[in-house]
Amino acid sequence: MSEFPAGVDFAGSEHRRVVIIGSGPAGYTAALYAARASLAPVVITGIEPGGQLTTTTDVENYPGYADGVMGPEMMEDFQRQAARFGADIRFGAVTHVDFSERLFRLVVDEETPLTADVVIIATGASAKYLGLENEKRLLGRGVSACATCDGAFFRGLPLAVVGGGDSAMEESLFLTRFATKVTLIHRRDALRASKIMQQRVFDHEKIEILWNTVVIDVLGGGEVTGVRLRSTVTGEEHDLAVGGFFVAIGHKPNTALFSGWLEMDSQGYLVTEPRSTYTNIPGVFACGDAQDHVYRQAVTAAGSGCMAAIDAERFLAAQEAESG
C-alpha cells in the first residue's frame, strides 16, 4: 500500500461503474463484454497497451486467424472491437489504488483521481529476461520466452533454452517436436526442476545440457544465428550456432500495485476463488496472466477476461437488488 500523491483530491472526481486496469487479451475482452452489458467500462491501458502480444510477431494459435496475425495487429483488432461497443480506452497507468471501501479509489499517472464500483485487474505478467542488449533487440526475431507460442516457427533448426526449473524443462521438451537439437543451458551443475521433469530431459535424445554455463550475448543481425557462452568454472567463451533462443527463467506478474490489498501466492500471482475471477475483496476481479501462472496463453487470457466481465456484471446486479 502507498499513500496517494499530495494534491490528489477525490471530491468531485470522475466515477465509473467499471474500471479495467490493463489491456491485452484479458483487458480488452473484459471491456468488450462489459460494454455490451451497458456497463460503460473505462480501460486504463498501462504503459504497454496490448500487453506482451505487442512484442510478438506472428500469432498462429489464436482461433479465428486462419492465416495467422501479427501480435500488435491482433491487439488493435481487440481494441477496436471493444471501442465499437462503447468501451472508453485511455492510455495511462494506474499508479495508486485504495480498496479499503467502496467506492474504490484509483489514481492514474500519479495525478488523476478516478472512482469505481467495480475494478477488473488485467495487468498481465512479464517474462524475465537476461538483460542482454541483443536479447532485447532480437526479441521476436529468434528470441522468445514462450515455446508454446513460437516453437513451430523454428522447425528444422537447432535451438537453445536457458533455465533450470520446470518451465525450462517443459520448454525444452516441447521444442523437440520441431528442433533438430535442443541445447539446454544452465549456470549451475544441478537443475532445480522436479525430478520427474529432469529425468524426461535427461532421457530425451534430442536434448543436450550445458552445465556451469551462462549466456553472455545473443548473436545475429536481423535474426538469431547463435549465442555466446561462458563457462562459470573456467571462464572460457565459445559460440553456439542456433536458429532460436528461448528464455525460460520465469515470469513476474505485474501485481506489485496491489500488494497489501489483494491475496497473492508466493510468486505474486493474484489468488481468485475456484472457477471464478473473484479476489478476496468483493468487487475486485482478476483475469489473465496476473492470476494465471499455468497456461499463459492469449486465448485463455481472453477467456478469463470474459469471465471477469460476467462476474462483475452479476456482482453489480446483486448489489443493486440488495439496495433496491
GROMACS .gro file of N, CA and C in nm, residues 15-21 34 39 41-42 99 102-104 106 115-121 282-285 308-309 311-317 319:
model
  111
   15HIS      N    1  -1.640   0.930  -1.176
   15HIS     CA    2  -1.679   0.799  -1.125
   15HIS      C    3  -1.730   0.712  -1.239
   16ARG      N    4  -1.688   0.586  -1.240
   16ARG     CA    5  -1.737   0.490  -1.340
   16ARG      C    6  -1.779   0.361  -1.271
   17ARG      N    7  -1.874   0.294  -1.330
   17ARG     CA    8  -1.919   0.168  -1.271
   17ARG      C    9  -1.810   0.062  -1.277
   18VAL      N   10  -1.741   0.053  -1.390
   18VAL     CA   11  -1.638  -0.049  -1.410
   18VAL      C   12  -1.511   0.015  -1.463
   19VAL      N   13  -1.403  -0.009  -1.393
   19VAL     CA   14  -1.271   0.033  -1.441
   19VAL      C   15  -1.186  -0.093  -1.460
   20ILE      N   16  -1.126  -0.105  -1.578
   20ILE     CA   17  -1.040  -0.218  -1.610
   20ILE      C   18  -0.896  -0.168  -1.612
   21ILE      N   19  -0.813  -0.229  -1.531
   21ILE     CA   20  -0.672  -0.188  -1.522
   21ILE      C   21  -0.591  -0.284  -1.607
   34ALA      N   22  -1.812  -0.614  -2.092
   34ALA     CA   23  -1.871  -0.514  -2.002
   34ALA      C   24  -1.944  -0.406  -2.081
   39LEU      N   25  -2.229  -0.145  -1.925
   39LEU     CA   26  -2.163  -0.103  -1.802
   39LEU      C   27  -2.066   0.013  -1.825
   41PRO      N   28  -1.754   0.059  -1.947
   41PRO     CA   29  -1.625   0.045  -1.880
   41PRO      C   30  -1.520   0.143  -1.930
   42VAL      N   31  -1.428   0.178  -1.840
   42VAL     CA   32  -1.308   0.252  -1.875
   42VAL      C   33  -1.191   0.156  -1.867
   99PHE      N   34  -0.851   0.004  -0.194
   99PHE     CA   35  -0.963  -0.087  -0.196
   99PHE      C   36  -1.025  -0.104  -0.057
  102ARG      N   37  -1.578   0.064  -0.071
  102ARG     CA   38  -1.639   0.108  -0.195
  102ARG      C   39  -1.707   0.242  -0.169
  103LEU      N   40  -1.679   0.337  -0.250
  103LEU     CA   41  -1.625   0.332  -0.384
  103LEU      C   42  -1.473   0.309  -0.382
  104PHE      N   43  -1.423   0.227  -0.475
  104PHE     CA   44  -1.280   0.207  -0.488
  104PHE      C   45  -1.218   0.333  -0.547
  106LEU      N   46  -0.884   0.517  -0.728
  106LEU     CA   47  -0.767   0.493  -0.811
  106LEU      C   48  -0.704   0.627  -0.848
  115THR      N   49  -1.289   0.703  -0.943
  115THR     CA   50  -1.352   0.606  -0.852
  115THR      C   51  -1.434   0.506  -0.934
  116ALA      N   52  -1.456   0.389  -0.873
  116ALA     CA   53  -1.526   0.283  -0.945
  116ALA      C   54  -1.606   0.197  -0.848
  117ASP      N   55  -1.717   0.145  -0.898
  117ASP     CA   56  -1.794   0.046  -0.823
  117ASP      C   57  -1.726  -0.090  -0.828
  118VAL      N   58  -1.667  -0.119  -0.943
  118VAL     CA   59  -1.602  -0.248  -0.968
  118VAL      C   60  -1.470  -0.224  -1.038
  119VAL      N   61  -1.369  -0.302  -1.002
  119VAL     CA   62  -1.240  -0.297  -1.068
  119VAL      C   63  -1.206  -0.436  -1.121
  120ILE      N   64  -1.166  -0.440  -1.247
  120ILE     CA   65  -1.117  -0.565  -1.308
  120ILE      C   66  -0.969  -0.547  -1.336
  121ILE      N   67  -0.890  -0.636  -1.280
  121ILE     CA   68  -0.744  -0.627  -1.295
  121ILE      C   69  -0.699  -0.720  -1.406
  282PRO      N   70  -1.450  -0.818  -0.232
  282PRO     CA   71  -1.569  -0.815  -0.316
  282PRO      C   72  -1.572  -0.692  -0.407
  283GLY      N   73  -1.596  -0.715  -0.533
  283GLY     CA   74  -1.599  -0.606  -0.630
  283GLY      C   75  -1.469  -0.586  -0.704
  284VAL      N   76  -1.365  -0.658  -0.665
  284VAL     CA   77  -1.238  -0.654  -0.737
  284VAL      C   78  -1.216  -0.792  -0.799
  285PHE      N   79  -1.196  -0.793  -0.930
  285PHE     CA   80  -1.182  -0.917  -1.005
  285PHE      C   81  -1.046  -0.919  -1.075
  308ALA      N   82  -1.437  -1.242  -1.609
  308ALA     CA   83  -1.432  -1.130  -1.515
  308ALA      C   84  -1.545  -1.031  -1.542
  309ALA      N   85  -1.572  -1.004  -1.669
  309ALA     CA   86  -1.680  -0.910  -1.701
  309ALA      C   87  -1.816  -0.966  -1.659
  311ASP      N   88  -1.866  -1.193  -1.422
  311ASP     CA   89  -1.867  -1.190  -1.276
  311ASP      C   90  -1.899  -1.049  -1.225
  312ALA      N   91  -1.839  -0.949  -1.288
  312ALA     CA   92  -1.861  -0.810  -1.246
  312ALA      C   93  -2.006  -0.769  -1.269
  313GLU      N   94  -2.061  -0.807  -1.386
  313GLU     CA   95  -2.199  -0.772  -1.417
  313GLU      C   96  -2.294  -0.834  -1.314
  314ARG      N   97  -2.273  -0.959  -1.281
  314ARG     CA   98  -2.361  -1.027  -1.185
  314ARG      C   99  -2.344  -0.970  -1.045
  315PHE      N  100  -2.220  -0.933  -1.011
  315PHE     CA  101  -2.195  -0.873  -0.881
  315PHE      C  102  -2.270  -0.741  -0.868
  316LEU      N  103  -2.262  -0.657  -0.970
  316LEU     CA  104  -2.332  -0.527  -0.966
  316LEU      C  105  -2.483  -0.547  -0.961
  317ALA      N  106  -2.534  -0.645  -1.037
  317ALA     CA  107  -2.678  -0.670  -1.035
  317ALA      C  108  -2.723  -0.715  -0.897
  319GLN      N  109  -2.576  -0.639  -0.612
  319GLN     CA  110  -2.568  -0.524  -0.523
  319GLN      C  111  -2.688  -0.432  -0.539
   0.00000   0.00000   0.00000
